Coordinates of C-alpha atoms in Angstrom, one line a residue:
Chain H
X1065 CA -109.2 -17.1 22.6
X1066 CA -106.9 -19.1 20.4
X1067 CA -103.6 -20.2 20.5
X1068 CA -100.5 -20.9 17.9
X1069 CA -96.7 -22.0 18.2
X1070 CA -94.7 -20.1 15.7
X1071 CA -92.5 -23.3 14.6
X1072 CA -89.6 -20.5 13.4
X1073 CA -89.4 -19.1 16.9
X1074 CA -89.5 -22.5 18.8
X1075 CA -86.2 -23.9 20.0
X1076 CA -88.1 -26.9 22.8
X1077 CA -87.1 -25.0 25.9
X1078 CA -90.6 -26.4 27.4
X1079 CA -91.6 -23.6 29.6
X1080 CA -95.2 -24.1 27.9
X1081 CA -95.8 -27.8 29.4
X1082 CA -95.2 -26.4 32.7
X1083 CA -97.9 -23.4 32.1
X1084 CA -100.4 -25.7 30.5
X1085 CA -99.7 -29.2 29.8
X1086 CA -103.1 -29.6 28.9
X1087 CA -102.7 -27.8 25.4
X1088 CA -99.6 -28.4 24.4
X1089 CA -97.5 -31.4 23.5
X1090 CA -93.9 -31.7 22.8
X1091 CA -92.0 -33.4 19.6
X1092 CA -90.5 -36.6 20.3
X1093 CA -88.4 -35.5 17.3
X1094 CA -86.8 -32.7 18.6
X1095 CA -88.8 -31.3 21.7
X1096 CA -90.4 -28.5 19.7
X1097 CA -94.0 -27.4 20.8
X1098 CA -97.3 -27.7 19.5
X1099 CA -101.1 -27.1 20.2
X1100 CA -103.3 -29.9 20.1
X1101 CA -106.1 -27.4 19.4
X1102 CA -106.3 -23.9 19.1
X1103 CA -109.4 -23.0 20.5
X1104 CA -108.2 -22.4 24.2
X1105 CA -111.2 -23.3 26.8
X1106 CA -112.1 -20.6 29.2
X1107 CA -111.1 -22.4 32.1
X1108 CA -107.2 -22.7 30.4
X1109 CA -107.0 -19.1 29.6
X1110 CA -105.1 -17.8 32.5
X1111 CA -102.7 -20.4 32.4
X1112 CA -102.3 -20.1 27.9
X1113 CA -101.6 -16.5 29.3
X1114 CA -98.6 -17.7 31.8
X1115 CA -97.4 -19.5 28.3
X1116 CA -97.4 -17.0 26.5
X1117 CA -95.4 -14.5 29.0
X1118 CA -93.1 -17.5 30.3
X1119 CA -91.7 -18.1 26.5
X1120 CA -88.1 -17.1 26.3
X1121 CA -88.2 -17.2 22.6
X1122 CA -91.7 -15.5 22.2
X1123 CA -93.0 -18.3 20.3
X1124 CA -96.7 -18.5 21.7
X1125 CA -99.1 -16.2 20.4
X1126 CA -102.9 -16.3 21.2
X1127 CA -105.5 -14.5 18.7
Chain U
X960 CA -84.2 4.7 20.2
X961 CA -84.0 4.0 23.8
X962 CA -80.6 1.8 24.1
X963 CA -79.1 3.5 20.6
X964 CA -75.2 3.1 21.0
X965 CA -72.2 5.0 20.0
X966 CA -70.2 2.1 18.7
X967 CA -66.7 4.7 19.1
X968 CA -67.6 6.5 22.5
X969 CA -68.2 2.7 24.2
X970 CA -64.9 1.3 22.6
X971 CA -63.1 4.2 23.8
X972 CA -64.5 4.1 26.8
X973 CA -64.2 -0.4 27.8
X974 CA -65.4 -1.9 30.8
X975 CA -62.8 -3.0 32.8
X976 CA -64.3 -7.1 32.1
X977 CA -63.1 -10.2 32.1
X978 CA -65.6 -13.1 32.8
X979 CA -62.4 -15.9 33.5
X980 CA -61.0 -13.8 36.4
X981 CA -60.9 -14.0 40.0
X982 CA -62.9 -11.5 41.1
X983 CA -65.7 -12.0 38.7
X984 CA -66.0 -15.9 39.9
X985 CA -66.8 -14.0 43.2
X986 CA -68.2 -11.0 42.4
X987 CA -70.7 -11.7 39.0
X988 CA -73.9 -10.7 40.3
X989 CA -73.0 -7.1 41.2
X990 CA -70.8 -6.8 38.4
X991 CA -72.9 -7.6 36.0
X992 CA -75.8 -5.1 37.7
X993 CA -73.6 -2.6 37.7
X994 CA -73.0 -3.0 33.6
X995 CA -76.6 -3.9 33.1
X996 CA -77.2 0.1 34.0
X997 CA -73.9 1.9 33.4
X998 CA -73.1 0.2 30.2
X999 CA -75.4 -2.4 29.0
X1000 CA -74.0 -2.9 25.7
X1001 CA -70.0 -2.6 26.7
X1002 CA -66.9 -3.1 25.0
X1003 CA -64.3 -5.0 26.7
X1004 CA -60.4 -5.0 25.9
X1005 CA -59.4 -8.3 27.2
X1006 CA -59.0 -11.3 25.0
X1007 CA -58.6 -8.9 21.8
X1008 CA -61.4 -7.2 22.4
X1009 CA -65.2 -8.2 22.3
X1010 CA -69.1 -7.0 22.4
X1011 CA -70.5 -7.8 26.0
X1012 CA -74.7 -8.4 25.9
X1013 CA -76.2 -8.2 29.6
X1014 CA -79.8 -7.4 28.6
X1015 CA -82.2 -10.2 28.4
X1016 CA -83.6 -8.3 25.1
X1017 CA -79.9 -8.2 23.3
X1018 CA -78.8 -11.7 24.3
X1019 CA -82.2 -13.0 23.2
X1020 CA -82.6 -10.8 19.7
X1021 CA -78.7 -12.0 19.2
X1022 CA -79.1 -15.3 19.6
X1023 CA -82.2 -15.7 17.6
X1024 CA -79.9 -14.5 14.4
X1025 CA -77.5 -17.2 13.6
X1026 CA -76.8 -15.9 9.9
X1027 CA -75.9 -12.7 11.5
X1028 CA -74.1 -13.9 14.9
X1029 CA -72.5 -17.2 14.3
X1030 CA -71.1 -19.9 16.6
X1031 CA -69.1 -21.9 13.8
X1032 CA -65.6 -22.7 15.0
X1033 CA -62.7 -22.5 12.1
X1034 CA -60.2 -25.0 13.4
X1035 CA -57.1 -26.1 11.6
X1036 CA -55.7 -29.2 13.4
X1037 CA -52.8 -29.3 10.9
X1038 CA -51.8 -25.9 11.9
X1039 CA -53.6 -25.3 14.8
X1040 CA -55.4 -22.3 13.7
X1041 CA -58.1 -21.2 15.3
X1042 CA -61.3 -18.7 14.6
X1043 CA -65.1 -18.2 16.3
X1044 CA -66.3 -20.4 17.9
X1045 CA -68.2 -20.1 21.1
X1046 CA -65.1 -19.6 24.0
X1047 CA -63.8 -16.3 24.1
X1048 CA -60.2 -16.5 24.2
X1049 CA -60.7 -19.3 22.0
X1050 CA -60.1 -22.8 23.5
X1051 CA -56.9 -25.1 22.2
X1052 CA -58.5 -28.5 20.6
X1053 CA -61.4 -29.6 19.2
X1054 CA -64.6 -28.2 18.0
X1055 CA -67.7 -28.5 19.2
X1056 CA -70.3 -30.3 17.0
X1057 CA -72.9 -29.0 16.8
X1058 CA -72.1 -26.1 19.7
X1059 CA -69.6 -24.5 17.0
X1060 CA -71.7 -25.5 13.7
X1061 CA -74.0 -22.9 11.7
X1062 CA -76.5 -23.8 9.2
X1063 CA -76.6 -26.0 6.9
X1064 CA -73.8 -27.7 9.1
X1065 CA -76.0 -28.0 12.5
X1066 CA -79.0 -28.5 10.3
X1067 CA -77.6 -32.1 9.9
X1068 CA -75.9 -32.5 13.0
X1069 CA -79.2 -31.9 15.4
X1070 CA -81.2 -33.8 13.2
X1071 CA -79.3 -36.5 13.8
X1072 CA -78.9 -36.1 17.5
X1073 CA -82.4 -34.3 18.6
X1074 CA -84.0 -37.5 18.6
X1075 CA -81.5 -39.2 21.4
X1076 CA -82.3 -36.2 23.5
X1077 CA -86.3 -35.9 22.7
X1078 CA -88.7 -35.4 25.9
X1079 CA -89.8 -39.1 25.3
X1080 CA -86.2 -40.6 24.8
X1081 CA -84.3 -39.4 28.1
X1082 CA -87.6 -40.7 29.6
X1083 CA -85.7 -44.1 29.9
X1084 CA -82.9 -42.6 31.8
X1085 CA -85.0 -41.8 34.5
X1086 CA -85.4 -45.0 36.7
X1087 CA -81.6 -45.5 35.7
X1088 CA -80.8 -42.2 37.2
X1089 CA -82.9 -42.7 40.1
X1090 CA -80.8 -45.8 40.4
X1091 CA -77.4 -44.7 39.8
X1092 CA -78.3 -41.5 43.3
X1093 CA -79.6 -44.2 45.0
X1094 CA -76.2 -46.3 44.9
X1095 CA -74.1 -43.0 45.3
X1096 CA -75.6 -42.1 48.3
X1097 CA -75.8 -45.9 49.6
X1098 CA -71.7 -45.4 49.4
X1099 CA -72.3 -42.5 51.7
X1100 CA -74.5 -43.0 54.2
X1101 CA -73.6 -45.2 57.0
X1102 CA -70.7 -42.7 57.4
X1103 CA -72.9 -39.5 57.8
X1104 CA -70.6 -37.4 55.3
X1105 CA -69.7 -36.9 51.8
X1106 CA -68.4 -34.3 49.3
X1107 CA -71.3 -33.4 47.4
X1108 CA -69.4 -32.7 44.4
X1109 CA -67.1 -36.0 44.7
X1110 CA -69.6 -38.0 45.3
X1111 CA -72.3 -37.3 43.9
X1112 CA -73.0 -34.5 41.1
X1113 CA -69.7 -35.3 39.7
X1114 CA -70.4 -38.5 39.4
X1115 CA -74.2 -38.7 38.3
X1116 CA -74.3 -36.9 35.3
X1117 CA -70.7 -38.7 33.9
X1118 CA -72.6 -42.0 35.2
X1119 CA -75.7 -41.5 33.0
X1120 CA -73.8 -39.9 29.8
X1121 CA -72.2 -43.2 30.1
X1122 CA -74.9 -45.4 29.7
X1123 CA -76.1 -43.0 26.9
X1124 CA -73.2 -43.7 24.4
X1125 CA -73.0 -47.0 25.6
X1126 CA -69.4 -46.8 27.4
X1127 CA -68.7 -49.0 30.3
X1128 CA -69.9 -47.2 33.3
X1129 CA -66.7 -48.1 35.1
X1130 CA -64.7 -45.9 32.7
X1131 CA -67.1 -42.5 34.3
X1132 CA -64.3 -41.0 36.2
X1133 CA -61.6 -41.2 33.2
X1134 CA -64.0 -39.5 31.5
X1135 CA -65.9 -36.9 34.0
X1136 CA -62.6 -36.0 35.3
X1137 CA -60.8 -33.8 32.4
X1138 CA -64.2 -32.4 31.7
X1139 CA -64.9 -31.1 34.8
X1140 CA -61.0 -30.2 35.4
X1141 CA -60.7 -28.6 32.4
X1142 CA -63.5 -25.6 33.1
X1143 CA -62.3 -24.0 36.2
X1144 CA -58.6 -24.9 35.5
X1145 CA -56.8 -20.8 34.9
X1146 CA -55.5 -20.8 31.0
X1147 CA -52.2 -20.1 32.6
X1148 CA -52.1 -22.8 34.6
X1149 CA -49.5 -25.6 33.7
X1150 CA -52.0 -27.9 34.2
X1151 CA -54.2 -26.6 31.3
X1152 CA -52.5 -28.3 29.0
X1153 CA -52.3 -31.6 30.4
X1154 CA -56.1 -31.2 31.1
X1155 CA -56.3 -30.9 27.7
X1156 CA -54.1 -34.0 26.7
X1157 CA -56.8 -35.6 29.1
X1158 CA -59.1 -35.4 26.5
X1159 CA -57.5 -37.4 24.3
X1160 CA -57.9 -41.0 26.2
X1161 CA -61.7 -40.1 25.5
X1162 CA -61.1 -39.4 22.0
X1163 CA -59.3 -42.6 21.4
X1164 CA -61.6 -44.8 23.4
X1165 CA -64.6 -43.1 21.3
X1166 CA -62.9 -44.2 18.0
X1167 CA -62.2 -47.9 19.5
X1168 CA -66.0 -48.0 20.6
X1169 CA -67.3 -47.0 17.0
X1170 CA -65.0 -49.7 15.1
X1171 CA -66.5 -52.5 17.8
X1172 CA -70.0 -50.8 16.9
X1173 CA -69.2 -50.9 12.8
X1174 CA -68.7 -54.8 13.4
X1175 CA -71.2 -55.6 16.3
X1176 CA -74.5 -52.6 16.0
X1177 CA -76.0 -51.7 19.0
X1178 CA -78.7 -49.1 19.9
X1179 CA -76.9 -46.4 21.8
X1180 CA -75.4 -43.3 21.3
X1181 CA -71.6 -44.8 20.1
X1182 CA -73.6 -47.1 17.7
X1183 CA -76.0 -44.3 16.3
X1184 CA -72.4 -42.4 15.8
X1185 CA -70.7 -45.6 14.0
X1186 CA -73.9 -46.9 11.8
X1187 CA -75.8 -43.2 11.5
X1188 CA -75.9 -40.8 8.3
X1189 CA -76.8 -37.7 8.0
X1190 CA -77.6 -36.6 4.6
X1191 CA -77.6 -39.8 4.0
X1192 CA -74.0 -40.2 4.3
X1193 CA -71.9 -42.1 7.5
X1194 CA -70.3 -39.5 9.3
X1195 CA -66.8 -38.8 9.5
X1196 CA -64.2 -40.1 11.3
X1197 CA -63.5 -36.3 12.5
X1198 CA -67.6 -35.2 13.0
X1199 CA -67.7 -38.5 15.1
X1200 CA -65.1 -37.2 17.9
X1201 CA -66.6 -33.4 17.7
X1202 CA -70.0 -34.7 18.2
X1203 CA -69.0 -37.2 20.8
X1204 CA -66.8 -34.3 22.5
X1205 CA -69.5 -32.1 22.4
X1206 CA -72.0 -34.4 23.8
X1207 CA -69.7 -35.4 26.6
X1208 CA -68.5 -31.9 27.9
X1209 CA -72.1 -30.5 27.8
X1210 CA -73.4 -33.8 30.0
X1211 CA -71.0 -34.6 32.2
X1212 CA -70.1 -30.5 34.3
X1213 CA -73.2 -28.8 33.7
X1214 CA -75.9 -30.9 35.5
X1215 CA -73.4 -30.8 37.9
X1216 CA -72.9 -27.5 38.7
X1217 CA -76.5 -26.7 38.7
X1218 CA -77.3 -29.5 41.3
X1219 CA -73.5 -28.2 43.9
X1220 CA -75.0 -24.7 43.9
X1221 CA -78.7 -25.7 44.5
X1222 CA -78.0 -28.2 47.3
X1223 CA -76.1 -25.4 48.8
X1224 CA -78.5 -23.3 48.4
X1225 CA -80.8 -25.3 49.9
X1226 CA -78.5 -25.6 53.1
X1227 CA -78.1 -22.5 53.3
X1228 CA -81.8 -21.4 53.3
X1229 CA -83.6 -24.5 55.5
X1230 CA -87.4 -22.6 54.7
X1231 CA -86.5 -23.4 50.7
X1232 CA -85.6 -27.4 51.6
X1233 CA -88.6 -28.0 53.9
X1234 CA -91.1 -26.7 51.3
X1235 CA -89.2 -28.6 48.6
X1236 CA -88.9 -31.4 50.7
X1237 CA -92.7 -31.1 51.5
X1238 CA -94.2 -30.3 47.8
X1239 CA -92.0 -32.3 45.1
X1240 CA -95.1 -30.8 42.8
X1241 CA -93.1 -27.7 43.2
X1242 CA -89.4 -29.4 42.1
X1243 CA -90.1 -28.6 38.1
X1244 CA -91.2 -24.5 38.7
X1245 CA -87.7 -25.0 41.4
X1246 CA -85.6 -26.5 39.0
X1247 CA -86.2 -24.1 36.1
X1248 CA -85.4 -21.7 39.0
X1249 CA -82.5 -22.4 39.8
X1250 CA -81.2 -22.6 36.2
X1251 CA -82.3 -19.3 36.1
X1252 CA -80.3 -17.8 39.4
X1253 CA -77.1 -19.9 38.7
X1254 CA -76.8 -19.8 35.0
X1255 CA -74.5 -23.1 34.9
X1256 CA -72.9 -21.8 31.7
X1257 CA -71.9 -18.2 32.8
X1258 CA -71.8 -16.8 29.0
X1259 CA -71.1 -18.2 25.6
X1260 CA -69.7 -16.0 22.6
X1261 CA -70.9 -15.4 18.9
X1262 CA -68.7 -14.1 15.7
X1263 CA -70.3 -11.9 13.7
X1264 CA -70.4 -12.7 10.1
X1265 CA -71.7 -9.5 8.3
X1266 CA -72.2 -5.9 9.7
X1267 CA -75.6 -5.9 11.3
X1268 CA -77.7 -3.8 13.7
X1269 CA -79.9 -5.5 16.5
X1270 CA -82.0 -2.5 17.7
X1271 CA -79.8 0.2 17.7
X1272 CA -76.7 -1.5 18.2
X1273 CA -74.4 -1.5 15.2
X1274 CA -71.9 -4.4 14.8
X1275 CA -69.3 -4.7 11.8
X1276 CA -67.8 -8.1 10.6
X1277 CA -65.5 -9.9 12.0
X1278 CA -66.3 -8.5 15.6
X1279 CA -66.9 -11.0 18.5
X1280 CA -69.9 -10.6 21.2
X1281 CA -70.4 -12.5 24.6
X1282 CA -73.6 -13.5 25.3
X1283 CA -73.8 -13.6 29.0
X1284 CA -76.8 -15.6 29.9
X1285 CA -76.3 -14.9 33.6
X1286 CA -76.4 -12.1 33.5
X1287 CA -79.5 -12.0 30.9
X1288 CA -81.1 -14.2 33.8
X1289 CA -80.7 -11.5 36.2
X1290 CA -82.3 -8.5 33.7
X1291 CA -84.6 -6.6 36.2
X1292 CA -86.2 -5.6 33.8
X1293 CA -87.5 -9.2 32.9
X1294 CA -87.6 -10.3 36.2
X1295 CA -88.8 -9.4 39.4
X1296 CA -86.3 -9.2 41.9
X1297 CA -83.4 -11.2 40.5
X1298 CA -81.6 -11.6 43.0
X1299 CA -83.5 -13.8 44.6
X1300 CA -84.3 -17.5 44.3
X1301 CA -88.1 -17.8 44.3
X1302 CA -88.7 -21.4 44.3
X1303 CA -92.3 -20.9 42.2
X1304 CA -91.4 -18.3 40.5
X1305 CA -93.6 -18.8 37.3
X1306 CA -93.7 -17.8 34.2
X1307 CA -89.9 -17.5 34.8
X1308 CA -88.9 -17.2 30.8
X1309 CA -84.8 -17.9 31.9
X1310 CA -82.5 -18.5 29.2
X1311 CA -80.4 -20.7 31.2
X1312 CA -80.3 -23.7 28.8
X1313 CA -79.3 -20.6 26.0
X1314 CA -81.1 -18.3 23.4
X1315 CA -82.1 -19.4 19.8
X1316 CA -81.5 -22.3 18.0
X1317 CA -78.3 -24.2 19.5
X1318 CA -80.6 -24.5 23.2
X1319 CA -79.0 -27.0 25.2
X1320 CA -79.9 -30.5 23.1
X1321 CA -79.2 -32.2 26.5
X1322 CA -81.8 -29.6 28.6
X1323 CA -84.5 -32.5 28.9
X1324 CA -82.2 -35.2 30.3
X1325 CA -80.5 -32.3 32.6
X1326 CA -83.9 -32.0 34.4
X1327 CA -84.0 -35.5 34.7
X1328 CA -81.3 -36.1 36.3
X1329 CA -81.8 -32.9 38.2
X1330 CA -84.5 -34.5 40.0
X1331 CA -82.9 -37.8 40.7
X1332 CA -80.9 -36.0 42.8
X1333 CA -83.1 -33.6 44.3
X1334 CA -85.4 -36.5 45.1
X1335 CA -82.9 -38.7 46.7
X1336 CA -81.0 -36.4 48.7
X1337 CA -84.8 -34.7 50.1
X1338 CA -85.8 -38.4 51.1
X1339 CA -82.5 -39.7 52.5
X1340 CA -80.4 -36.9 53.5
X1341 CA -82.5 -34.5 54.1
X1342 CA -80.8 -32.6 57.1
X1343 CA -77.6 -32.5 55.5
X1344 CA -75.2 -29.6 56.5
X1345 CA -72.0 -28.0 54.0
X1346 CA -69.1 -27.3 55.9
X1347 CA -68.6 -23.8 54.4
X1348 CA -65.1 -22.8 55.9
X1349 CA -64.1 -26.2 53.2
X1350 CA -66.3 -24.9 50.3
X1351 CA -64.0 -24.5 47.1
X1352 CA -65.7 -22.9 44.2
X1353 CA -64.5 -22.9 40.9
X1354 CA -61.9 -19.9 40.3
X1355 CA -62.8 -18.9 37.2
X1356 CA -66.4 -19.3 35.9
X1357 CA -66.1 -17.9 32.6
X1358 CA -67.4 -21.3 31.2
X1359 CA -69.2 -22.9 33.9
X1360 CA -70.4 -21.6 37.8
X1361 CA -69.9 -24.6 39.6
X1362 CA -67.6 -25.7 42.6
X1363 CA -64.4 -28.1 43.7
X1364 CA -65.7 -29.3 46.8
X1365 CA -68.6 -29.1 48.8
X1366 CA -68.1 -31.4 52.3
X1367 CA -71.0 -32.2 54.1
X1368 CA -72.3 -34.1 57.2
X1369 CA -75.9 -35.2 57.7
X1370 CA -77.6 -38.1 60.0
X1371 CA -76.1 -41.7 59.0
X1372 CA -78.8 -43.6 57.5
X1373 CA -79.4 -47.3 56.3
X1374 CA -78.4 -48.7 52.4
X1375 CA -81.3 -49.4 50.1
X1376 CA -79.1 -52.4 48.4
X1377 CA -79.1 -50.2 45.0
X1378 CA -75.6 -50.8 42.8
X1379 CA -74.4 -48.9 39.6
X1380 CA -74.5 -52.0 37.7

């Protein structure tokens, strides 16, 4: 499994940190989200899963 | 399509809805179930008319379209004139920068201010607000009661917007006070208007601080304002107040109102506090919670700017629609039973802090100071009790679900020696 953040659908509302803080990071710019890598480890799916569903935006895909 | 909607059969047949009256402040959640499945997309006469969105879907797919639904605010101070904007009726006064800005406008304007509110900058606020609860409730607790509101989530938030711009922290309550008034004061009310005049001791004491900043530069929020560009241009004497307005009136009643209604939910349902009080792992999944079930702003409004269709809703130009994020919250069909406060509910994908691109700039110093008060009132106070024949909520709620007063009586404890300053 991979994961992305689409940068056009993220406003910074955080709800990713609190599924996974071990993947993503936020900006110190404007609070946006990123991955620090895309390959998700099987131990982290689960929670990349939570991520993905807790998005209000629907930024967070996995592929 | 499933929610397709006859634009002429739901404006001849409106919902009876007004989100600033009486009996919505006490009745919203069933009102707004009710119009979630008679009538999700409504049409309501008051205020000249409006689009009502109650479905997480709409009020998400609406708000994710800015060129389409716009928050920009057309005001004329000469002659007073007002269009858009995000209040419906329209409020008297200033505009909201960058609340009532569209591209390339906001563009600018949150570039400028994202920064101040970045997860790592409203880091340093946190031992201050830690601080600031500890003195409030120092002033509080040999006597055993308080008004939560009064003395505490009133003045918390105003206390740390304060030290973000750089104002005097003894100036809070001249500030906190019109802010707070001015949201659950009735439009018909005589004193509206001087609520309103309130506002402009702020504005004046904003444009001293920025001259004293032009001469002397320091690194807060009134010196970014004096010395900042954007575009590489100073701003404007007039983008300076709306900014500064903007910032102050989304700091200073919203953290507020969110922390009144969780500490009394938290009285009200002892199983919640003990856990909380037990597992402060759980307070961040709690805290996005209760965003969720209270909504602090009830519902904010968009203008649209060309005729447009979001999923089988048609709307034409010039046409206003009410995004009502509470109610959104509440969708069933996003979250399992909404009614209820689940402390770790989770994923919980609320759109408390708003939908789109104009989310809350503020939203990462709000849980911070959130927590500061959670933390301090769970350690120190813990088996406070509200006196509920004294509650006063707010009478309208249209802009914000918060309350008056909130007494409350709990075991005296000892100070901690922490001051304000």
């Amino acid at each position: 499994m991979k994961v992305r953040v689409d940068d056009g659908l993220c406003q910074g509302r955080a709800m990713c940190i609190l599924a996974c803080p071990e993947l993503f990071d936020l900006s110190d710019e404007d609070g946006h989200a990123s991955v620090r890598q895309a390959d998700v480890p099987r131990e982290l799916e689960a929670k990349i899963e939570q991520a993905v569903r807790g998005c209000p935006e629907g930024a967070i895909q996995t592929y | 399509m499933e929610h397709l909607l006859d634009r002429d059969a739901a404006q001849q047949n409106p919902v009876d809805f007004d989100h600033h009256s009486a009996g919505h402040a006490t009745n919203w959640p069933a009102t707004f179930a009710r119009i979630r499945a008679n009538s999700p997309r409504a049409w309501s006469e008051h205020h000249g008319g409006f689009w009502l969105a109650t479905r997480f879907d709409d009020v998400i797919r609406i708000g994710q379209q800015p060129e389409y639904f716009s928050a920009h605010k057309d005001y004329d101070p000469a002659t007073g004139k007002i269009g858009g904007g995000i209040s419906i009726p329209p409020l008297p006064g200033l505009r909201g920068v960058p609340n009532e800005t569209a591209s390339p406008e906001w563009d600018g304007v949150r570039t400028f201010i994202n920064r101040r509110f970045s997860p790592k900058s409203v880091e340093a606020f946190r031992a201050k607000a830690q601080q600031f609860a500890a003195a409030l409730i120092d002033e509080v607790i040999e006597k055993g009661e308080f008004d939560i509101v009064e003395d505490f989530t009133n003045p918390l938030p105003a206390l740390v917007t304060m030290e973000l711009f750089g104002f005097p922290l003894s100036e809070w309550r001249a500030f906190a006070d019109p802010f707070h008034k001015i949201v659950y004061t009735p439009r018909d009310d005589p004193f509206f208007a001087e609520t309103v005049r309130g506002l402009d001791y702020f504005n004046q004491r904003v444009a001293e601080e920025v001259e004293l900043r032009r001469k002397d530069p320091r690194d807060d929020l009134l010196g970014h304002l004096a010395n900042g560009t954007i575009g590489g241009a100073p701003l404007d004497a007039e983008t300076i107040q709306n900014l500064a307005f903007n910032i102050l009136a989304g700091g200073v009643d919203t953290t507020t109102a969110l922390t009144s209604n969780t500490l009394i939910h938290l009285a009200q349902n002892p199983e919640d506090r003990e856990r909380l009080r037990n597992d402060r792992a759980l307070l961040p999944f709690a805290r996005e919670e209760f965003v969720r079930y209270f909504s602090p702003i009830h519902a904010l409004a968009r203008n649209v700017t060309e005729d447009v269709e979001v999923d089988g809703w048609k709307f034409r130009k010039g046409e206003r629609v009410l995004l009502a994020y509470s109610s959104a919250n509440r969708d069933p069909d996003v979250f399992e039973e909404p009614e209820r406060v689940i402390l770790d509910r989770f994923p919980n994908k609320h759109i408390g802090f708003g939908a789109g691109m104009h989310r809350c700039v503020g939203s990462f110093l709000a849980r911070i100071m959130f927590e500061a008060m959670l933390n301090e009132v769970l350690d120190r106070i813990p088996d406070y009790r509200i006196d509920e024949d004294r509650l006063v909520r707010y009478p309208t709620i249209g802009n914000i679900n918060g309350c008056i007063h909130i007494p409350a009586t709990f075991t005296p404890g000892k100070k901690v020696g922490a001051k304000i300053a």
